[in-house]
Tab-separated table of C-alpha atoms and ligand atoms in Angstrom:
chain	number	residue	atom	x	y	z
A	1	UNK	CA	6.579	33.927	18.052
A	2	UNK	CA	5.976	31.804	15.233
A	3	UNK	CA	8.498	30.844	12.770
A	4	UNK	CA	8.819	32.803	9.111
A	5	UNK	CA	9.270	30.132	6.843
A	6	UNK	CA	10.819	30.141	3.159
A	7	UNK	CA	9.968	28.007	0.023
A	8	UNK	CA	12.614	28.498	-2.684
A	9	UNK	CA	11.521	26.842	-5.822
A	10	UNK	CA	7.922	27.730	-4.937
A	11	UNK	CA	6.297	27.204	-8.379
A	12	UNK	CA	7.968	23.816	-9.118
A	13	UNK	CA	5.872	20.401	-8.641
A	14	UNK	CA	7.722	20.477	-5.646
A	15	UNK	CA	7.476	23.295	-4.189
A	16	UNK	CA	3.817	22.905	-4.679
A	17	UNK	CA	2.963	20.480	-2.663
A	18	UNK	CA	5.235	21.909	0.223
A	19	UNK	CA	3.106	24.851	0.252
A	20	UNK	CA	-0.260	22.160	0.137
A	21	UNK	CA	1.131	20.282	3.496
A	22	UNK	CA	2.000	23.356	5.272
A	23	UNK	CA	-1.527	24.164	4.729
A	24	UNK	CA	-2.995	20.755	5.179
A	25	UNK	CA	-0.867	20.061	8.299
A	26	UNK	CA	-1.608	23.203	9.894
A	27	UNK	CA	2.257	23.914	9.775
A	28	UNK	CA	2.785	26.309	12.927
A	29	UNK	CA	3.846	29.513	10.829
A	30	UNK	CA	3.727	33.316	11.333
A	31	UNK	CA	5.054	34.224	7.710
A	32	UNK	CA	5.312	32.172	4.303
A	33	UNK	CA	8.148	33.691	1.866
A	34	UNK	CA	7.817	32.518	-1.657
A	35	UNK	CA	10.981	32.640	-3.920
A	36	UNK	CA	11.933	31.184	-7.337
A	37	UNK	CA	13.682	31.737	-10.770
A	38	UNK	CA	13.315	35.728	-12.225
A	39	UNK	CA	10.861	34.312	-14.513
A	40	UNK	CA	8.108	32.773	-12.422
A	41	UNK	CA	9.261	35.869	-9.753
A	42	UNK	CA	5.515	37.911	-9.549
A	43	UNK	CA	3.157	34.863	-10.028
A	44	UNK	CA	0.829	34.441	-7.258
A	45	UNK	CA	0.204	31.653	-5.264
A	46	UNK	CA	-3.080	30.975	-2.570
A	47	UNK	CA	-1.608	29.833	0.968
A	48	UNK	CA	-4.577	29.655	3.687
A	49	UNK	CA	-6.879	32.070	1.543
A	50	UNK	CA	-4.764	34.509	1.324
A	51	UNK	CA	-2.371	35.423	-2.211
A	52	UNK	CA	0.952	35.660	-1.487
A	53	UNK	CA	3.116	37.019	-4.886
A	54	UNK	CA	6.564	34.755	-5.559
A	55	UNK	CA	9.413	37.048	-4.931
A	56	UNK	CA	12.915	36.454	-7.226
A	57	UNK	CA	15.484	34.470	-5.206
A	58	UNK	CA	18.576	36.529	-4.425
A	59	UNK	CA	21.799	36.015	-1.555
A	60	UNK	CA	19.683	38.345	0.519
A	61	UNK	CA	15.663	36.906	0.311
A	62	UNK	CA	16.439	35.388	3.344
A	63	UNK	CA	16.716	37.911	6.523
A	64	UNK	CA	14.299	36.964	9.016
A	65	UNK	CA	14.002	33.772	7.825
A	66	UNK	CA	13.607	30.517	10.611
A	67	UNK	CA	13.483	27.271	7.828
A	68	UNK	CA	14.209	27.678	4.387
A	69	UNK	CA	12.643	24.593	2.343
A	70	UNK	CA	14.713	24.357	-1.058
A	71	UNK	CA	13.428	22.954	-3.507
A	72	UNK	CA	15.069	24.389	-7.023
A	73	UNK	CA	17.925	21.963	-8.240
A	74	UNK	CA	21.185	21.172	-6.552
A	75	UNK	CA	22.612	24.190	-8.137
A	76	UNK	CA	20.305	26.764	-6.874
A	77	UNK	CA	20.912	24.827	-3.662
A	78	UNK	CA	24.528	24.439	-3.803
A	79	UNK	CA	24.163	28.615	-4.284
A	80	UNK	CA	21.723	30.114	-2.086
A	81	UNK	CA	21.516	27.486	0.606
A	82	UNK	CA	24.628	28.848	2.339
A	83	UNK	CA	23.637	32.044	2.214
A	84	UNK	CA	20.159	31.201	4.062
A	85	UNK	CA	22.367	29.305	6.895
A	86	UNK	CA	24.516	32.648	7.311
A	87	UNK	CA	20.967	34.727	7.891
A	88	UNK	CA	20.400	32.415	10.610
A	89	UNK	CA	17.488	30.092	8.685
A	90	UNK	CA	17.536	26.393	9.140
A	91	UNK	CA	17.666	24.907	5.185
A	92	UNK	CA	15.987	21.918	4.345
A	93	UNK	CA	17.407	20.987	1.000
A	94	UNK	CA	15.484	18.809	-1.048
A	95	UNK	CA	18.162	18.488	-3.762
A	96	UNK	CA	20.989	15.886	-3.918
A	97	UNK	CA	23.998	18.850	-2.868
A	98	UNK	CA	24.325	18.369	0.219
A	99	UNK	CA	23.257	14.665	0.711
A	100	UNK	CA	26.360	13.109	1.543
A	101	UNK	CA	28.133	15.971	3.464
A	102	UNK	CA	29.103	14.411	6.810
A	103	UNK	CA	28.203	17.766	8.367
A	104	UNK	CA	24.892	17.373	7.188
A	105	UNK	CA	22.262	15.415	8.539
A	106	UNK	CA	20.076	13.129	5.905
A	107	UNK	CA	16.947	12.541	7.740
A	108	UNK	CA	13.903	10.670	7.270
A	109	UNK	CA	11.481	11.804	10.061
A	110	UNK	CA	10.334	7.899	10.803
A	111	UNK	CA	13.566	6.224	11.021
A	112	UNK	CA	16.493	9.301	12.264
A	113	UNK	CA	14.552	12.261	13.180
A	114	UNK	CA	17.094	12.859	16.606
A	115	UNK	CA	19.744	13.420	13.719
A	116	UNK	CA	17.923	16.516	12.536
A	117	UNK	CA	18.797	18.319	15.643
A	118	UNK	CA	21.422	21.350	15.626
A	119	UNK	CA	22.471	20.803	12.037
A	120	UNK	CA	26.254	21.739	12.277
A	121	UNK	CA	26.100	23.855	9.512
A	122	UNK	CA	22.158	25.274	9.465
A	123	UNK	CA	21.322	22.612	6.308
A	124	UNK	CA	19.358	19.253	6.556
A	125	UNK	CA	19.633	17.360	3.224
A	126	UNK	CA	15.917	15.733	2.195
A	127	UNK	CA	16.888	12.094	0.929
A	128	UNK	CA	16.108	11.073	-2.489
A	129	UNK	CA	12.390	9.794	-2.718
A	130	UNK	CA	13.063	6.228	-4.036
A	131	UNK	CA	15.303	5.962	-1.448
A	132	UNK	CA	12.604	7.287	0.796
A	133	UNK	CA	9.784	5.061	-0.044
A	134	UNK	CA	12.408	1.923	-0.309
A	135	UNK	CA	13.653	2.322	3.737
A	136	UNK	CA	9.957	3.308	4.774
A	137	UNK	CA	9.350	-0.470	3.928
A	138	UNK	CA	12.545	-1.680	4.850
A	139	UNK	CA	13.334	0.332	8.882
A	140	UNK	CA	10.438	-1.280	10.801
A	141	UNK	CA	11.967	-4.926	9.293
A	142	UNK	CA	15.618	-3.545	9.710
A	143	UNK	CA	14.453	-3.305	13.695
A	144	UNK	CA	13.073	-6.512	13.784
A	145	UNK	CA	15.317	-8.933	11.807
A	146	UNK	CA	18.685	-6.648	10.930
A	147	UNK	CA	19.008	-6.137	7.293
A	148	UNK	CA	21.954	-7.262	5.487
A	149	UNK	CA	21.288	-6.589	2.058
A	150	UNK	CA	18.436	-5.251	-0.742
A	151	UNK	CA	18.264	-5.670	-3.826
A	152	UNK	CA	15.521	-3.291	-5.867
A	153	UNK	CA	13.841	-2.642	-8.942
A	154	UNK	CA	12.367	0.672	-8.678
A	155	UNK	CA	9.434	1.794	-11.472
A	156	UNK	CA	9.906	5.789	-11.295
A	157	UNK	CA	7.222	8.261	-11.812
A	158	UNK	CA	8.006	10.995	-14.744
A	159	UNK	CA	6.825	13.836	-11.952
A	160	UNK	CA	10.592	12.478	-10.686
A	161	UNK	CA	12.046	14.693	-13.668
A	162	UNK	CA	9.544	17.438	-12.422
A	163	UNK	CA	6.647	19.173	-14.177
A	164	UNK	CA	8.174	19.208	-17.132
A	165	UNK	CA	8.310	15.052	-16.927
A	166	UNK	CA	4.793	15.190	-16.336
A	167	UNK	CA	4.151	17.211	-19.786
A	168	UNK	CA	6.492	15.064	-21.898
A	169	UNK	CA	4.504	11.989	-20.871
A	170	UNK	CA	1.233	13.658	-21.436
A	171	UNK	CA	2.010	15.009	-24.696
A	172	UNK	CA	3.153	11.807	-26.141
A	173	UNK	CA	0.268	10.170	-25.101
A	174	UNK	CA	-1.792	13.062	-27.093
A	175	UNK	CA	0.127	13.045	-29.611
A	176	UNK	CA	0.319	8.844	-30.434
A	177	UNK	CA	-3.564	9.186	-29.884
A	178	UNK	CA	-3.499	11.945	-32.573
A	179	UNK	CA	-1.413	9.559	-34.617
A	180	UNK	CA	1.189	12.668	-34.430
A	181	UNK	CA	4.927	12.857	-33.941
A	182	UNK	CA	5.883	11.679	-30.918
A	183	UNK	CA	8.785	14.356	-29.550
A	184	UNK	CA	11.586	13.304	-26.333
A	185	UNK	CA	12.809	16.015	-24.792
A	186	UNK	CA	13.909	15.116	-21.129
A	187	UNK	CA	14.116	11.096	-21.619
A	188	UNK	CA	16.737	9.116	-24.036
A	189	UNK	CA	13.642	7.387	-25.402
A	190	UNK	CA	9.577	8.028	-25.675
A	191	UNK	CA	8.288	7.431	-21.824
A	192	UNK	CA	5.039	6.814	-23.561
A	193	UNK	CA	3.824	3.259	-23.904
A	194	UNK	CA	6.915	2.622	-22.477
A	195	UNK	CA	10.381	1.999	-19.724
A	196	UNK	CA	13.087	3.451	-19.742
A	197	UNK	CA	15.857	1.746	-17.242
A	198	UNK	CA	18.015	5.019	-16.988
A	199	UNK	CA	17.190	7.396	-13.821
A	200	UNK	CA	19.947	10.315	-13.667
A	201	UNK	CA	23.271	9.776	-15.351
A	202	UNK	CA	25.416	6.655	-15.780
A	203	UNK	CA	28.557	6.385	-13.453
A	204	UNK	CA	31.624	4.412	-13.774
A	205	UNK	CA	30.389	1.098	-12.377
A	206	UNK	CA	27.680	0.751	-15.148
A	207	UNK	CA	24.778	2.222	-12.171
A	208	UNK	CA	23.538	5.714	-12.389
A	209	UNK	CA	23.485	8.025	-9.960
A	210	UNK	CA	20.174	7.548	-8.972
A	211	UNK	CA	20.838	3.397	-8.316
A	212	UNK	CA	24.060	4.782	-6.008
A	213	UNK	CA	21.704	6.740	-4.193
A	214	UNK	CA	19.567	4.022	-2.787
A	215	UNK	CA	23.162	2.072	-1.301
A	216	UNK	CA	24.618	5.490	-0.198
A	217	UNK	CA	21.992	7.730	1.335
A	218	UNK	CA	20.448	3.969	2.767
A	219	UNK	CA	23.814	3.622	4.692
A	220	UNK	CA	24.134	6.882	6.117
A	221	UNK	CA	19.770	7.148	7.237
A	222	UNK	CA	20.172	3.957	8.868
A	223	UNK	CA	23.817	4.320	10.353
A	224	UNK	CA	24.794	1.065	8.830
A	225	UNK	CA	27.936	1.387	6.802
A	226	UNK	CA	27.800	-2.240	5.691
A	227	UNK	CA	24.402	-2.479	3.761
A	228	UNK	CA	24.733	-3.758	0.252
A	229	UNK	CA	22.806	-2.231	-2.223
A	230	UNK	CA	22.374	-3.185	-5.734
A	231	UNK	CA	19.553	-1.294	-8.069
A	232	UNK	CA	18.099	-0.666	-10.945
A	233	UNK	CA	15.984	2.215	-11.777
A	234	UNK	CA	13.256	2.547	-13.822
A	235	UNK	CA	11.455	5.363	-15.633
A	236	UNK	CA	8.179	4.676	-16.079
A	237	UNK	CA	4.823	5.827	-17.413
A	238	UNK	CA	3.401	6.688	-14.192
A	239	UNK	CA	2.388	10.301	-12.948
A	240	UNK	CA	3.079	10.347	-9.308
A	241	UNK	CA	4.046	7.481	-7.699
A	242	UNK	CA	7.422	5.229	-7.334
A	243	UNK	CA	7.262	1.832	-7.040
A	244	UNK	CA	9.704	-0.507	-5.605
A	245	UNK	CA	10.325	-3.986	-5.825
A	246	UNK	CA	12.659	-5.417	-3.125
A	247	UNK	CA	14.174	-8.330	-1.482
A	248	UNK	CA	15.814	-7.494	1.477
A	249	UNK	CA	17.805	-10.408	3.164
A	250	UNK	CA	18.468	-10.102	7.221
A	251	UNK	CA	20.585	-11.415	9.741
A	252	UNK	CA	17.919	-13.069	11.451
A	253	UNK	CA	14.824	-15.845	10.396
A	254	UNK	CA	12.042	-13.852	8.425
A	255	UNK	CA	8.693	-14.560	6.978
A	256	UNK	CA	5.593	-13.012	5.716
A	257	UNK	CA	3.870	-13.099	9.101
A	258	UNK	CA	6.700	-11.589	10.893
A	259	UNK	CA	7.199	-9.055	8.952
A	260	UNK	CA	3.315	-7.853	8.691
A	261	UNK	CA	3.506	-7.996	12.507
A	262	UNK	CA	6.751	-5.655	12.172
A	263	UNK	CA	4.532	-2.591	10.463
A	264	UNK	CA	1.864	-2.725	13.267
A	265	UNK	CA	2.272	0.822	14.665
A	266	UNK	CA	4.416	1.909	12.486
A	267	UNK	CA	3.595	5.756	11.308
A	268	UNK	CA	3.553	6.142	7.499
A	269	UNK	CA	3.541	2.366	6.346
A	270	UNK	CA	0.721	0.857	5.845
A	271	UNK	CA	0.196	-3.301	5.050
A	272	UNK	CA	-2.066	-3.749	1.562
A	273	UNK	CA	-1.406	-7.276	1.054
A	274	UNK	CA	-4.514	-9.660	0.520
A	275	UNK	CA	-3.578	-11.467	-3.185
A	276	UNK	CA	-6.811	-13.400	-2.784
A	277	UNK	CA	-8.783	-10.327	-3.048
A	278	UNK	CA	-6.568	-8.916	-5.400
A	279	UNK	CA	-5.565	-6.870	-3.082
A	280	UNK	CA	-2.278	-5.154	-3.461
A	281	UNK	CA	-0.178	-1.560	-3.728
A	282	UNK	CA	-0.622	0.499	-6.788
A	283	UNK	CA	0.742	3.975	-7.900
A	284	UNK	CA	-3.065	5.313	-7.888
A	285	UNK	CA	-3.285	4.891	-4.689
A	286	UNK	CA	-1.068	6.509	-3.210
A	287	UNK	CA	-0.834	9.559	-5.259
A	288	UNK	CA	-1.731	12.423	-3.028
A	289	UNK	CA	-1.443	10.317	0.035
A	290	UNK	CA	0.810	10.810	2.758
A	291	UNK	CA	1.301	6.792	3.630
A	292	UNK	CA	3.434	4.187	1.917
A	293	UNK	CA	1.513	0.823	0.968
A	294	UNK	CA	3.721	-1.883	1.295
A	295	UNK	CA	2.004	-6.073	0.150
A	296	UNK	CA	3.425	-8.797	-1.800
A	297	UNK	CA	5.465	-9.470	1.410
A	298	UNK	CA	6.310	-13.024	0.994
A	299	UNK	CA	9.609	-15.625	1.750
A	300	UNK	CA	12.068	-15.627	-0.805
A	301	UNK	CA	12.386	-18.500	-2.877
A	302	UNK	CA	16.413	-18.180	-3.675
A	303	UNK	CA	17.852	-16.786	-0.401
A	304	UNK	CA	17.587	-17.565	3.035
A	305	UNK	CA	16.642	-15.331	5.517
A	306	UNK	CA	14.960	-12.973	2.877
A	307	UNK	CA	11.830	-11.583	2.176
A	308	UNK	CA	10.596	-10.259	-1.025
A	309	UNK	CA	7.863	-7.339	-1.184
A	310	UNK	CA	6.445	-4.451	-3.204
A	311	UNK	CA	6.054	-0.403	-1.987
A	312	UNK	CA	4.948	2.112	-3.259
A	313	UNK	CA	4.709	5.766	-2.346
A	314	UNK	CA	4.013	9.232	-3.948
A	315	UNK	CA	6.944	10.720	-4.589
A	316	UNK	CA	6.123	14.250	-4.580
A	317	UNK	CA	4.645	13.883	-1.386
A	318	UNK	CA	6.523	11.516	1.183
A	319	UNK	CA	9.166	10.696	-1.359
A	320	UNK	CA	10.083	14.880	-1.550
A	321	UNK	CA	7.349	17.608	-0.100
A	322	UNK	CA	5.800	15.655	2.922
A	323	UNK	CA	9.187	14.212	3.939
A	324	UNK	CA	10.479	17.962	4.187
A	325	UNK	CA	7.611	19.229	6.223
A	326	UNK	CA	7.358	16.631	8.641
A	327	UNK	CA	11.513	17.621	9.324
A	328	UNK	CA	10.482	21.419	9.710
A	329	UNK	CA	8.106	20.120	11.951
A	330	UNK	CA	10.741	18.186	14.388
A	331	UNK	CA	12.545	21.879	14.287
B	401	LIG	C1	13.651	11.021	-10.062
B	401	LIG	N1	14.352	10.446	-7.832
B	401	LIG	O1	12.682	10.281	-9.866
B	401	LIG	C2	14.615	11.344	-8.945
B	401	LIG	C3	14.510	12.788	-8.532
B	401	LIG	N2	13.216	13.102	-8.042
B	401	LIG	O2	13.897	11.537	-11.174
């Protein structure tokens, strides 16, 4: 019997694109539940030719239920996603609640998937997509040469913020074309024609939330307490995709050649890295995509041991959606 799987948050750019790799992956399913806020409850959304109305989320939408993909906010998560354990559903929580809970597993399917098995308490915590994209460069090399330390730039999508992050950009762009009044509603500053180096809230070390993520949830994917982070994040005005700009310095020699060699094989990473040709990773390329593109690789010029290099991955997809699926799929 096949399982009867959930999507809470259905209707959000999100929850979208779960429902498009279910579908594109063939996702093994005998039922597809679709659940958000009261007010998109009663839309309608396609799944395998067949329209399937979104249902209000409640405590109780989830009898029957196998895997429950959340994708509505850590509140909604922090909310319902109990409940769905207690019905007996596996949650895969795409929000930042449960992240850090040492009961909870925090699982890329690439680098921990064994962790994902028997969740002690029925939820599996989807990491956060920069951090994603960062260790899907940064594992195979981790194998190879044992990473000590990163530091990143990262050059955020606005679909990070959501649909709605998607329309602010959009509209300012209209309305700077229109020679209009350009309105910011979700960033400090117009995204527009521009960067904006705040991603989530500030915390009490001068990083946000979002730069804490990339040390914390990098420690506890790759079991390695000791990694030193340090980040900054970047909004930027990009639809899709995240970039990330890293050195990474290991325990071990390193160079570009190595570390090429490292990614041979390796599912979901792929090498783009020819600067003669001009060949190199860009957010329009991987929009939609399910691979990271990782080029640039090259020696550092101020550390030893260290390797600078450039990725980039969509962040709806791997970096949130994909990432999610592919877990579901381990279960
Ligand atoms: C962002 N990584 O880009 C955060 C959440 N998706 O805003």
């Amino acid at each position: 019997n096949l399982p009867h799987v959930a999507i809470v948050g259905a209707t959000g750019a999100v929850g979208v694109e779960m429902l498009l790799c279910l579908e594109q992956r063939n996702f093994p399913l005998g039922k597809l539940t679709l659940l958000a806020s009261a007010r998109s409850a009663g839309k309608r959304m396609t799944f395998r030719g067949e329209e399937i109305e979104v249902k209000e989320l409640t405590h109780d939408s989830f009898a029957g239920i196998d895997i429950a993909l959340f994708s509505a906010g850590g509140s909604i998560s922090q909310e319902f996603a109990p409940s769905a354990a207690a019905a007996g559903a596996i949650v895969i929580d795409n929000s930042s609640a449960f992240r850090m809970d040492p009961d909870v597993p925090l699982v890329v399917p690439e680098i921990n998937p064994a962790t994902a098995k028997n969740p002690a308490r029925g939820i599996i915590a989807n990491p956060n997509c920069t951090t994603i994209i960062s260790l899907m460069a940064l594992a195979p090399l981790h194998e190879a040469f044992g990473l000590e330390s990163i530091i990143a730039s990262s050059y955020q999508a606005v679909s990070g913020s959501g649909a709605q992050g998607i329309i602010e950009l959009e509209q300012q762009v209209a309305a700077i074309v229109a020679g209009e009044e350009v309105v910011s509603k979700i960033y400090p500053r117009q995204i527009a024609f521009n960067v904006i180096p705040q991603v989530d809230v500030f915390t009490e070390n001068g990083y946000t939330k979002e730069e804490m993520k990339m040390q914390n949830e990098g420690r506890k994917i790759l079991g390695f307490p000791e990694l030193k982070v340090s980040c900054t994040c970047v909004r930027v005005p990009v639809y899709r995709s995240h970039s990330v700009s890293i050195t990474a310095k290991f325990s071990r020699p390193i160079d570009a050649d190595a570390a090429r060699a490292a990614y041979a094989g390796k599912p979901g990473i792929q090498v783009v890295d020819d600067p003669s040709t001009k060949l190199f990773p860009v957010p329009l390329d991987t929009t939609g995509k399910d691979d990271c593109l990782v080029g640039r690789i090259r020696k550092n010029l101020v550390l030893d041991n260290a390797l600078d290099l450039w990725v980039v991955g969509d962040q709806v997809r791997k970096g949130a959606a994909l990432n999610a699926v592919q877990i579901a799929e381990i279960l």
